[in-house]
Each structure stands twice: as structure tokens, then as C-alpha cells.
Amino acid sequence: MMLFFALLVTLVSCKTKQAAATSTTVDRKSQTAIKGNWTLTSVDYIGENLFKVNSFQIADSNCFEGSSWTFVSNNDSGNVALTKGGCPSFSAAIKWYVTKEQQFVLKFLNPDDKARKVTQGYVLALRNQTEDSFQLVDRVDIGGKLTDIVYQFQKNK
């Protein structure tokens, strides 16, 4: 009788914070369409059964599934709340904007932070934007290979 063993390799990958996007020209149409309350419904990437991704240096990517996001477009602010069981509780104010190149620039703020003093953040690609959904796509190095991490958002009704 032969026994087969599968070895599951778990690597942790996270993207370091980036400086601001190269462009600061805002795409008001895309930005206004994001205004409102959203739920991050899924986080997908190739190899998700083999690798763990630490999203935004906050928590495992699966902890972001079901998280609540509020985007206020007239002052580029909002907030994020993670409430998934078995995950760290997290809530933060954010500053964000969308560039003409469809880059989504995001900064997490601590309670005493002034947004203009926070010089590090994240630059993700805005993709497949509709009235009720959009995706933010991050490229990270997982095991020496660039991989797209796709954050799927659904508008709350």
C-alpha cells in the first residue's frame, strides 16, 4: 500500500508601503462613483491556497473579506472596519483619491494623524468599475513572482 503526502507551503507575503502615486491629477468621475458605503466581498490571487498575504500590513487578506469601507468623495476621506471573527479587530480613518491613470491612492490614518503629514500609503489599480462594484488590484512579490491581489468591492444598498 502506497501513502501519498502533500506538502502545503505557506509563505507570507506583504507589500511594503509606497510613496505617493506619480500623478496627483484626480479623476473626479471615477472618484465620485466610489462615494458611499461598500463591502469588500472577496480577495483573490493565484496561489491563495499556498500563500498567505498580509494586506496593507494589517491582517491576513481573508480577514478583509466582509470588511466595511466608507468613501467620501468631496473631501477624499472615509473609514475602514474589519469585523470578521477569528481576525484582529481593526478600524481606521483613510484618505484616498483616484488619478487620471486609474490609480487608487490610499493612506491609513492613526487617530492623531494629519493626512498631509502621512507620506506613505498604497497605490493600487482601479479596475472594472461599475455603479455597484469595483476592484482594487495590488501587485505583490510572492515567492519571487509578481502576483495580482484582487480586492472585490460591492456597493451596499
CSV table of N, CA and C in Angstrom, one decimal:
chain,number,residue,atom,x,y,z
A,1,MET,N,0.8,-1.2,0.0
A,1,MET,CA,0.0,0.0,0.0
A,1,MET,C,0.9,1.3,0.0
A,2,MET,N,0.6,2.2,-0.9
A,2,MET,CA,1.4,3.4,-1.0
A,2,MET,C,0.7,4.5,-0.3
A,3,LEU,N,1.4,5.3,0.4
A,3,LEU,CA,0.9,6.5,1.0
A,3,LEU,C,1.5,7.8,0.3
A,4,PHE,N,0.6,8.7,0.1
A,4,PHE,CA,1.0,9.9,-0.6
A,4,PHE,C,0.8,11.0,0.4
A,5,PHE,N,1.8,11.9,0.5
A,5,PHE,CA,1.8,13.0,1.4
A,5,PHE,C,1.9,14.3,0.5
A,6,ALA,N,1.0,15.2,0.8
A,6,ALA,CA,1.1,16.5,0.2
A,6,ALA,C,1.7,17.5,1.1
A,7,LEU,N,2.6,18.3,0.6
A,7,LEU,CA,3.2,19.3,1.5
A,7,LEU,C,2.6,20.7,1.0
A,8,LEU,N,2.0,21.3,2.0
A,8,LEU,CA,1.5,22.7,1.7
A,8,LEU,C,2.4,23.7,2.2
A,9,VAL,N,2.9,24.5,1.3
A,9,VAL,CA,3.9,25.5,1.7
A,9,VAL,C,3.1,26.8,2.0
A,10,THR,N,3.3,27.3,3.1
A,10,THR,CA,2.7,28.6,3.5
A,10,THR,C,3.8,29.7,3.6
A,11,LEU,N,3.7,30.6,2.7
A,11,LEU,CA,4.6,31.7,2.7
A,11,LEU,C,3.8,33.0,3.0
A,12,VAL,N,4.3,33.9,3.7
A,12,VAL,CA,3.6,35.1,4.0
A,12,VAL,C,4.2,36.2,3.1
A,13,SER,N,3.3,36.9,2.4
A,13,SER,CA,3.8,38.0,1.6
A,13,SER,C,3.0,39.2,2.0
A,14,CYS,N,3.7,40.3,1.9
A,14,CYS,CA,3.1,41.6,2.2
A,14,CYS,C,3.8,42.6,1.4
A,15,LYS,N,3.0,43.6,1.0
A,15,LYS,CA,3.6,44.7,0.2
A,15,LYS,C,4.0,45.8,1.1
A,16,THR,N,5.2,46.4,0.9
A,16,THR,CA,5.6,47.5,1.7
A,16,THR,C,4.9,48.7,1.3
A,17,LYS,N,4.8,49.6,2.2
A,17,LYS,CA,4.1,50.9,1.9
A,17,LYS,C,4.9,51.6,0.8
A,18,GLN,N,4.2,52.3,-0.1
A,18,GLN,CA,4.8,53.0,-1.2
A,18,GLN,C,4.6,54.5,-0.9
A,19,ALA,N,5.5,55.2,-1.6
A,19,ALA,CA,5.3,56.7,-1.7
A,19,ALA,C,4.1,57.0,-2.5
A,20,ALA,N,3.7,58.2,-2.5
A,20,ALA,CA,2.5,58.6,-3.3
A,20,ALA,C,2.7,58.3,-4.8
A,21,ALA,N,1.5,58.2,-5.4
A,21,ALA,CA,1.5,57.9,-6.9
A,21,ALA,C,2.2,59.0,-7.6
A,22,THR,N,2.6,58.6,-8.8
A,22,THR,CA,3.4,59.6,-9.7
A,22,THR,C,2.5,60.8,-10.1
A,23,SER,N,1.2,60.6,-10.2
A,23,SER,CA,0.3,61.6,-10.6
A,23,SER,C,-0.6,62.0,-9.5
A,24,THR,N,-0.9,63.2,-9.4
A,24,THR,CA,-1.9,63.7,-8.4
A,24,THR,C,-3.1,64.3,-9.0
A,25,THR,N,-3.2,64.2,-10.4
A,25,THR,CA,-4.4,64.7,-11.1
A,25,THR,C,-5.5,63.7,-10.8
A,26,VAL,N,-6.6,64.2,-10.2
A,26,VAL,CA,-7.7,63.4,-9.8
A,26,VAL,C,-8.7,63.2,-10.9
A,27,ASP,N,-9.2,62.0,-11.0
A,27,ASP,CA,-10.3,61.6,-11.9
A,27,ASP,C,-11.6,61.7,-11.1
A,28,ARG,N,-12.2,62.9,-11.2
A,28,ARG,CA,-13.4,63.1,-10.4
A,28,ARG,C,-14.6,62.2,-10.7
A,29,LYS,N,-14.7,61.8,-12.0
A,29,LYS,CA,-15.8,60.9,-12.3
A,29,LYS,C,-15.7,59.6,-11.7
A,30,SER,N,-14.5,59.0,-11.7
A,30,SER,CA,-14.3,57.7,-11.1
A,30,SER,C,-14.4,57.8,-9.6
A,31,GLN,N,-13.9,58.9,-9.0
A,31,GLN,CA,-13.9,59.1,-7.6
A,31,GLN,C,-15.3,59.3,-7.1
A,32,THR,N,-16.1,60.1,-7.8
A,32,THR,CA,-17.5,60.3,-7.3
A,32,THR,C,-18.3,59.0,-7.4
A,33,ALA,N,-18.0,58.2,-8.3
A,33,ALA,CA,-18.7,56.9,-8.5
A,33,ALA,C,-18.4,55.9,-7.3
A,34,ILE,N,-17.3,56.1,-6.6
A,34,ILE,CA,-17.0,55.3,-5.5
A,34,ILE,C,-17.6,55.8,-4.2
A,35,LYS,N,-18.1,57.0,-4.2
A,35,LYS,CA,-18.7,57.6,-3.0
A,35,LYS,C,-19.8,56.6,-2.4
A,36,GLY,N,-19.7,56.5,-1.1
A,36,GLY,CA,-20.7,55.7,-0.4
A,36,GLY,C,-20.2,54.6,0.5
A,37,ASN,N,-21.0,53.6,0.8
A,37,ASN,CA,-20.7,52.5,1.7
A,37,ASN,C,-20.5,51.2,0.9
A,38,TRP,N,-19.4,50.5,1.1
A,38,TRP,CA,-19.1,49.4,0.3
A,38,TRP,C,-18.7,48.2,1.3
A,39,THR,N,-18.8,47.0,0.8
A,39,THR,CA,-18.3,45.8,1.4
A,39,THR,C,-17.2,45.2,0.5
A,40,LEU,N,-16.1,44.9,1.1
A,40,LEU,CA,-15.1,44.1,0.4
A,40,LEU,C,-15.5,42.7,0.4
A,41,THR,N,-16.0,42.1,-0.7
A,41,THR,CA,-16.6,40.8,-0.7
A,41,THR,C,-15.6,39.7,-0.9
A,42,SER,N,-14.5,39.9,-1.6
A,42,SER,CA,-13.5,38.8,-1.7
A,42,SER,C,-12.1,39.4,-2.0
A,43,VAL,N,-11.1,38.5,-1.7
A,43,VAL,CA,-9.7,38.8,-2.0
A,43,VAL,C,-9.2,37.6,-2.7
A,44,ASP,N,-8.9,37.7,-4.0
A,44,ASP,CA,-8.4,36.6,-4.8
A,44,ASP,C,-7.1,36.8,-5.4
A,45,TYR,N,-6.3,35.7,-5.5
A,45,TYR,CA,-5.0,35.7,-6.1
A,45,TYR,C,-4.6,34.3,-6.4
A,46,ILE,N,-3.8,34.1,-7.4
A,46,ILE,CA,-3.3,32.8,-7.8
A,46,ILE,C,-2.4,32.3,-6.7
A,47,GLY,N,-2.6,31.1,-6.2
A,47,GLY,CA,-1.8,30.5,-5.2
A,47,GLY,C,-2.4,30.8,-3.8
A,48,GLU,N,-3.6,31.3,-3.7
A,48,GLU,CA,-4.2,31.6,-2.4
A,48,GLU,C,-4.3,30.4,-1.4
A,49,ASN,N,-4.3,29.2,-2.0
A,49,ASN,CA,-4.3,28.0,-1.1
A,49,ASN,C,-2.9,27.7,-0.6
A,50,LEU,N,-1.9,28.3,-1.2
A,50,LEU,CA,-0.5,28.0,-0.8
A,50,LEU,C,0.2,29.2,-0.1
A,51,PHE,N,-0.3,30.4,-0.3
A,51,PHE,CA,0.4,31.5,0.2
A,51,PHE,C,-0.6,32.4,1.0
A,52,LYS,N,-0.1,33.0,2.1
A,52,LYS,CA,-0.9,34.0,2.8
A,52,LYS,C,-0.4,35.4,2.5
A,53,VAL,N,-1.3,36.3,2.3
A,53,VAL,CA,-1.0,37.7,2.0
A,53,VAL,C,-1.4,38.6,3.2
A,54,ASN,N,-0.5,39.4,3.7
A,54,ASN,CA,-0.8,40.3,4.8
A,54,ASN,C,-1.1,41.6,4.1
A,55,SER,N,-2.4,41.9,4.0
A,55,SER,CA,-2.9,43.0,3.3
A,55,SER,C,-2.7,44.3,4.1
A,56,PHE,N,-2.1,45.3,3.4
A,56,PHE,CA,-1.9,46.6,3.9
A,56,PHE,C,-1.1,46.6,5.3
A,57,GLN,N,-0.4,45.5,5.5
A,57,GLN,CA,0.4,45.3,6.7
A,57,GLN,C,-0.5,45.4,8.0
A,58,ILE,N,-1.8,44.9,7.8
A,58,ILE,CA,-2.7,45.0,8.9
A,58,ILE,C,-3.1,43.6,9.3
A,59,ALA,N,-3.5,42.8,8.4
A,59,ALA,CA,-4.0,41.4,8.7
A,59,ALA,C,-4.0,40.5,7.5
A,60,ASP,N,-4.2,39.2,7.7
A,60,ASP,CA,-4.3,38.3,6.6
A,60,ASP,C,-5.4,38.7,5.6
A,61,SER,N,-5.2,38.5,4.4
A,61,SER,CA,-6.1,39.0,3.4
A,61,SER,C,-7.5,38.5,3.6
A,62,ASN,N,-7.7,37.3,4.1
A,62,ASN,CA,-9.0,36.8,4.3
A,62,ASN,C,-9.8,37.5,5.4
A,63,CYS,N,-9.0,38.2,6.2
A,63,CYS,CA,-9.7,39.0,7.3
A,63,CYS,C,-10.4,40.2,6.7
A,64,PHE,N,-10.0,40.6,5.5
A,64,PHE,CA,-10.6,41.8,4.9
A,64,PHE,C,-11.9,41.4,4.2
A,65,GLU,N,-12.2,40.1,4.0
A,65,GLU,CA,-13.5,39.8,3.4
A,65,GLU,C,-14.6,40.1,4.3
A,66,GLY,N,-15.6,40.8,3.9
A,66,GLY,CA,-16.7,41.3,4.7
A,66,GLY,C,-16.4,42.6,5.4
A,67,SER,N,-15.3,43.2,5.2
A,67,SER,CA,-15.0,44.5,5.8
A,67,SER,C,-15.8,45.6,5.2
A,68,SER,N,-16.0,46.6,6.1
A,68,SER,CA,-16.8,47.8,5.6
A,68,SER,C,-15.9,48.9,5.3
A,69,TRP,N,-16.2,49.6,4.2
A,69,TRP,CA,-15.5,50.7,3.7
A,69,TRP,C,-16.4,51.8,3.4
A,70,THR,N,-16.1,53.0,3.8
A,70,THR,CA,-16.9,54.2,3.5
A,70,THR,C,-16.0,55.2,2.8
A,71,PHE,N,-16.4,55.7,1.6
A,71,PHE,CA,-15.7,56.6,0.8
A,71,PHE,C,-16.5,57.9,0.7
A,72,VAL,N,-15.9,59.0,1.1
A,72,VAL,CA,-16.5,60.3,1.0
A,72,VAL,C,-15.7,61.0,-0.1
A,73,SER,N,-16.3,61.3,-1.3
A,73,SER,CA,-15.5,61.8,-2.4
A,73,SER,C,-15.3,63.3,-2.4
A,74,ASN,N,-16.1,64.1,-1.7
A,74,ASN,CA,-15.9,65.5,-1.7
A,74,ASN,C,-14.7,66.0,-0.9
A,75,ASN,N,-14.2,65.1,0.1
A,75,ASN,CA,-13.0,65.5,0.8
A,75,ASN,C,-12.0,64.4,0.9
A,76,ASP,N,-12.2,63.4,0.0
A,76,ASP,CA,-11.2,62.3,-0.1
A,76,ASP,C,-11.0,61.5,1.2
A,77,SER,N,-12.0,61.4,2.0
A,77,SER,CA,-11.8,60.7,3.3
A,77,SER,C,-12.7,59.5,3.4
A,78,GLY,N,-12.7,58.8,4.5
A,78,GLY,CA,-13.5,57.7,4.7
A,78,GLY,C,-13.0,56.9,5.9
A,79,ASN,N,-13.5,55.6,6.0
A,79,ASN,CA,-13.0,54.7,7.0
A,79,ASN,C,-13.1,53.3,6.6
A,80,VAL,N,-12.4,52.4,7.3
A,80,VAL,CA,-12.4,51.0,7.1
A,80,VAL,C,-12.6,50.3,8.4
A,81,ALA,N,-13.4,49.2,8.4
A,81,ALA,CA,-13.6,48.4,9.6
A,81,ALA,C,-13.5,47.0,9.3
A,82,LEU,N,-12.7,46.2,10.0
A,82,LEU,CA,-12.6,44.8,9.9
A,82,LEU,C,-13.3,44.2,11.1
A,83,THR,N,-14.2,43.3,10.9
A,83,THR,CA,-15.0,42.7,12.0
A,83,THR,C,-15.1,41.2,11.9
A,84,LYS,N,-14.4,40.6,11.0
A,84,LYS,CA,-14.5,39.1,10.8
A,84,LYS,C,-14.0,38.3,12.0
A,85,GLY,N,-14.8,37.4,12.4
A,85,GLY,CA,-14.5,36.5,13.5
A,85,GLY,C,-13.2,35.8,13.3
A,86,GLY,N,-12.4,35.7,14.4
A,86,GLY,CA,-11.1,35.0,14.3
A,86,GLY,C,-10.0,35.9,13.7
A,87,CYS,N,-10.3,37.1,13.5
A,87,CYS,CA,-9.3,38.1,12.9
A,87,CYS,C,-9.2,39.3,13.9
A,88,PRO,N,-8.1,40.0,13.7
A,88,PRO,CA,-7.9,41.1,14.6
A,88,PRO,C,-9.0,42.2,14.3
A,89,SER,N,-9.5,42.8,15.3
A,89,SER,CA,-10.4,43.9,15.1
A,89,SER,C,-9.6,45.1,14.7
A,90,PHE,N,-10.1,45.8,13.7
A,90,PHE,CA,-9.3,47.0,13.1
A,90,PHE,C,-10.3,48.0,12.6
A,91,SER,N,-10.0,49.3,12.9
A,91,SER,CA,-10.8,50.4,12.3
A,91,SER,C,-9.9,51.5,12.2
A,92,ALA,N,-10.0,52.2,11.1
A,92,ALA,CA,-9.1,53.4,10.8
A,92,ALA,C,-9.8,54.4,9.8
A,93,ALA,N,-9.4,55.6,10.0
A,93,ALA,CA,-9.8,56.6,9.0
A,93,ALA,C,-8.8,56.5,7.8
A,94,ILE,N,-9.3,56.9,6.7
A,94,ILE,CA,-8.5,56.8,5.5
A,94,ILE,C,-8.6,58.1,4.7
A,95,LYS,N,-7.6,58.3,3.9
A,95,LYS,CA,-7.6,59.4,2.9
A,95,LYS,C,-7.3,58.6,1.6
A,96,TRP,N,-8.0,59.1,0.5
A,96,TRP,CA,-7.8,58.3,-0.8
A,96,TRP,C,-8.2,59.3,-1.9
A,97,TYR,N,-7.7,58.9,-3.1
A,97,TYR,CA,-8.1,59.6,-4.4
A,97,TYR,C,-7.8,58.6,-5.5
A,98,VAL,N,-8.4,59.0,-6.7
A,98,VAL,CA,-8.2,58.2,-7.9
A,98,VAL,C,-7.6,59.1,-8.9
A,99,THR,N,-6.5,58.7,-9.5
A,99,THR,CA,-5.8,59.5,-10.5
A,99,THR,C,-6.4,59.3,-11.9
A,100,LYS,N,-6.0,60.1,-12.8
A,100,LYS,CA,-6.5,60.0,-14.2
A,100,LYS,C,-6.0,58.7,-14.8
A,101,GLU,N,-4.9,58.1,-14.3
A,101,GLU,CA,-4.3,56.9,-14.8
A,101,GLU,C,-5.0,55.7,-14.1
A,102,GLN,N,-6.1,55.9,-13.4
A,102,GLN,CA,-6.9,54.9,-12.7
A,102,GLN,C,-6.1,54.2,-11.6
A,103,GLN,N,-5.2,55.0,-10.9
A,103,GLN,CA,-4.5,54.5,-9.8
A,103,GLN,C,-5.3,55.0,-8.5
A,104,PHE,N,-5.5,54.1,-7.6
A,104,PHE,CA,-6.2,54.3,-6.4
A,104,PHE,C,-5.2,54.5,-5.3
A,105,VAL,N,-5.1,55.7,-4.8
A,105,VAL,CA,-4.1,56.1,-3.8
A,105,VAL,C,-4.8,56.0,-2.4
A,106,LEU,N,-4.2,55.3,-1.5
A,106,LEU,CA,-4.8,55.1,-0.2
A,106,LEU,C,-3.8,55.3,1.0
A,107,LYS,N,-4.3,56.0,2.0
A,107,LYS,CA,-3.5,56.2,3.2
A,107,LYS,C,-4.3,55.8,4.4
A,108,PHE,N,-3.8,55.0,5.3
A,108,PHE,CA,-4.5,54.7,6.6
A,108,PHE,C,-4.0,55.7,7.6
A,109,LEU,N,-4.9,56.3,8.4
A,109,LEU,CA,-4.5,57.3,9.4
A,109,LEU,C,-4.8,56.8,10.8
A,110,ASN,N,-3.8,57.0,11.6
A,110,ASN,CA,-4.0,56.8,13.1
A,110,ASN,C,-4.8,57.9,13.6
A,111,PRO,N,-5.4,57.7,14.8
A,111,PRO,CA,-6.3,58.8,15.4
A,111,PRO,C,-5.7,60.2,15.4
A,112,ASP,N,-4.4,60.3,15.7
A,112,ASP,CA,-3.9,61.7,15.9
A,112,ASP,C,-3.2,62.1,14.6
A,113,ASP,N,-3.2,61.4,13.5
A,113,ASP,CA,-2.5,61.7,12.3
A,113,ASP,C,-3.2,62.8,11.5
A,114,LYS,N,-2.5,63.7,11.0
A,114,LYS,CA,-3.0,64.7,10.0
A,114,LYS,C,-2.6,64.1,8.6
A,115,ALA,N,-3.5,64.0,7.7
A,115,ALA,CA,-3.3,63.3,6.5
A,115,ALA,C,-2.1,63.9,5.7
A,116,ARG,N,-1.9,65.2,5.7
A,116,ARG,CA,-0.8,65.8,5.0
A,116,ARG,C,0.6,65.4,5.6
A,117,LYS,N,0.6,64.9,6.8
A,117,LYS,CA,1.8,64.5,7.5
A,117,LYS,C,2.2,63.0,7.2
A,118,VAL,N,1.2,62.3,6.7
A,118,VAL,CA,1.4,60.9,6.4
A,118,VAL,C,1.9,60.8,5.0
A,119,THR,N,3.1,60.4,4.8
A,119,THR,CA,3.8,60.4,3.5
A,119,THR,C,3.8,59.0,2.8
A,120,GLN,N,3.4,58.0,3.5
A,120,GLN,CA,3.4,56.6,3.0
A,120,GLN,C,2.0,56.1,2.9
A,121,GLY,N,1.8,55.4,1.8
A,121,GLY,CA,0.5,54.8,1.6
A,121,GLY,C,0.6,53.7,0.6
A,122,TYR,N,-0.5,53.4,-0.1
A,122,TYR,CA,-0.6,52.3,-1.1
A,122,TYR,C,-1.2,52.8,-2.4
A,123,VAL,N,-0.6,52.3,-3.5
A,123,VAL,CA,-1.1,52.6,-4.8
A,123,VAL,C,-1.6,51.3,-5.4
A,124,LEU,N,-2.9,51.3,-5.7
A,124,LEU,CA,-3.5,50.1,-6.3
A,124,LEU,C,-4.1,50.5,-7.7
A,125,ALA,N,-4.4,49.6,-8.5
A,125,ALA,CA,-5.0,49.9,-9.8
A,125,ALA,C,-6.6,49.7,-9.6
A,126,LEU,N,-7.3,50.7,-10.1
A,126,LEU,CA,-8.8,50.7,-10.1
A,126,LEU,C,-9.2,50.0,-11.3
A,127,ARG,N,-10.0,48.9,-11.2
A,127,ARG,CA,-10.4,48.1,-12.4
A,127,ARG,C,-11.9,47.8,-12.3
A,128,ASN,N,-12.5,47.6,-13.5
A,128,ASN,CA,-13.8,47.0,-13.6
A,128,ASN,C,-14.9,47.8,-12.7
A,129,GLN,N,-14.8,49.1,-12.8
A,129,GLN,CA,-15.7,50.0,-12.0
A,129,GLN,C,-17.1,50.0,-12.7
A,130,THR,N,-18.1,49.7,-11.9
A,130,THR,CA,-19.5,49.9,-12.3
A,130,THR,C,-20.2,50.7,-11.3
A,131,GLU,N,-21.5,50.9,-11.4
A,131,GLU,CA,-22.3,51.6,-10.4
A,131,GLU,C,-22.3,50.8,-9.1
A,132,ASP,N,-22.3,49.5,-9.1
A,132,ASP,CA,-22.4,48.7,-7.9
A,132,ASP,C,-21.2,47.9,-7.5
A,133,SER,N,-20.1,48.0,-8.3
A,133,SER,CA,-18.9,47.2,-7.9
A,133,SER,C,-17.6,47.8,-8.5
A,134,PHE,N,-16.5,47.5,-7.9
A,134,PHE,CA,-15.2,47.8,-8.5
A,134,PHE,C,-14.2,46.9,-7.9
A,135,GLN,N,-13.0,46.9,-8.5
A,135,GLN,CA,-11.9,46.1,-8.0
A,135,GLN,C,-10.7,47.0,-7.7
A,136,LEU,N,-10.0,46.7,-6.7
A,136,LEU,CA,-8.6,47.3,-6.5
A,136,LEU,C,-7.7,46.2,-6.6
A,137,VAL,N,-6.6,46.4,-7.5
A,137,VAL,CA,-5.7,45.4,-7.8
A,137,VAL,C,-4.3,45.8,-7.3
A,138,ASP,N,-3.7,45.0,-6.5
A,138,ASP,CA,-2.3,45.2,-6.0
A,138,ASP,C,-1.4,44.2,-6.6
A,139,ARG,N,-0.2,44.6,-6.9
A,139,ARG,CA,0.8,43.7,-7.4
A,139,ARG,C,1.9,43.5,-6.3
A,140,VAL,N,2.0,42.2,-5.9
A,140,VAL,CA,3.0,41.9,-4.8
A,140,VAL,C,3.9,40.8,-5.3
A,141,ASP,N,5.1,40.7,-4.6
A,141,ASP,CA,6.0,39.7,-4.9
A,141,ASP,C,5.7,38.5,-4.0
A,142,ILE,N,5.3,37.4,-4.6
A,142,ILE,CA,5.1,36.1,-3.8
A,142,ILE,C,6.0,35.1,-4.3
A,143,GLY,N,7.0,34.7,-3.5
A,143,GLY,CA,8.0,33.7,-3.9
A,143,GLY,C,8.8,34.1,-5.2
A,144,GLY,N,9.0,35.4,-5.3
A,144,GLY,CA,9.8,35.8,-6.5
A,144,GLY,C,9.0,36.1,-7.7
A,145,LYS,N,7.7,36.0,-7.7
A,145,LYS,CA,6.9,36.2,-8.8
A,145,LYS,C,5.8,37.3,-8.5
A,146,LEU,N,5.7,38.2,-9.4
A,146,LEU,CA,4.7,39.3,-9.2
A,146,LEU,C,3.3,38.7,-9.4
A,147,THR,N,2.4,38.9,-8.5
A,147,THR,CA,1.1,38.4,-8.4
A,147,THR,C,0.1,39.4,-8.2
A,148,ASP,N,-1.0,39.4,-8.9
A,148,ASP,CA,-2.1,40.4,-8.7
A,148,ASP,C,-3.0,39.9,-7.5
A,149,ILE,N,-3.2,40.8,-6.6
A,149,ILE,CA,-4.1,40.6,-5.5
A,149,ILE,C,-5.3,41.4,-5.8
A,150,VAL,N,-6.5,40.8,-6.0
A,150,VAL,CA,-7.7,41.4,-6.5
A,150,VAL,C,-8.7,41.6,-5.3
A,151,TYR,N,-9.0,42.8,-4.9
A,151,TYR,CA,-9.9,43.1,-3.9
A,151,TYR,C,-11.2,43.5,-4.5
A,152,GLN,N,-12.3,42.7,-4.3
A,152,GLN,CA,-13.6,43.0,-5.0
A,152,GLN,C,-14.5,43.7,-4.0
A,153,PHE,N,-15.1,44.8,-4.5
A,153,PHE,CA,-16.0,45.6,-3.6
A,153,PHE,C,-17.4,45.6,-4.2
A,154,GLN,N,-18.4,45.5,-3.3
A,154,GLN,CA,-19.8,45.6,-3.7
A,154,GLN,C,-20.4,46.7,-2.9
A,155,LYS,N,-21.2,47.6,-3.6
A,155,LYS,CA,-21.9,48.7,-3.0
A,155,LYS,C,-23.0,48.2,-2.1
A,156,ASN,N,-23.1,48.8,-0.9
A,156,ASN,CA,-24.2,48.4,0.0
A,156,ASN,C,-25.4,49.1,-0.5
A,157,LYS,N,-26.6,48.4,-0.4
A,157,LYS,CA,-27.8,49.0,-0.8
A,157,LYS,C,-28.6,49.6,0.3
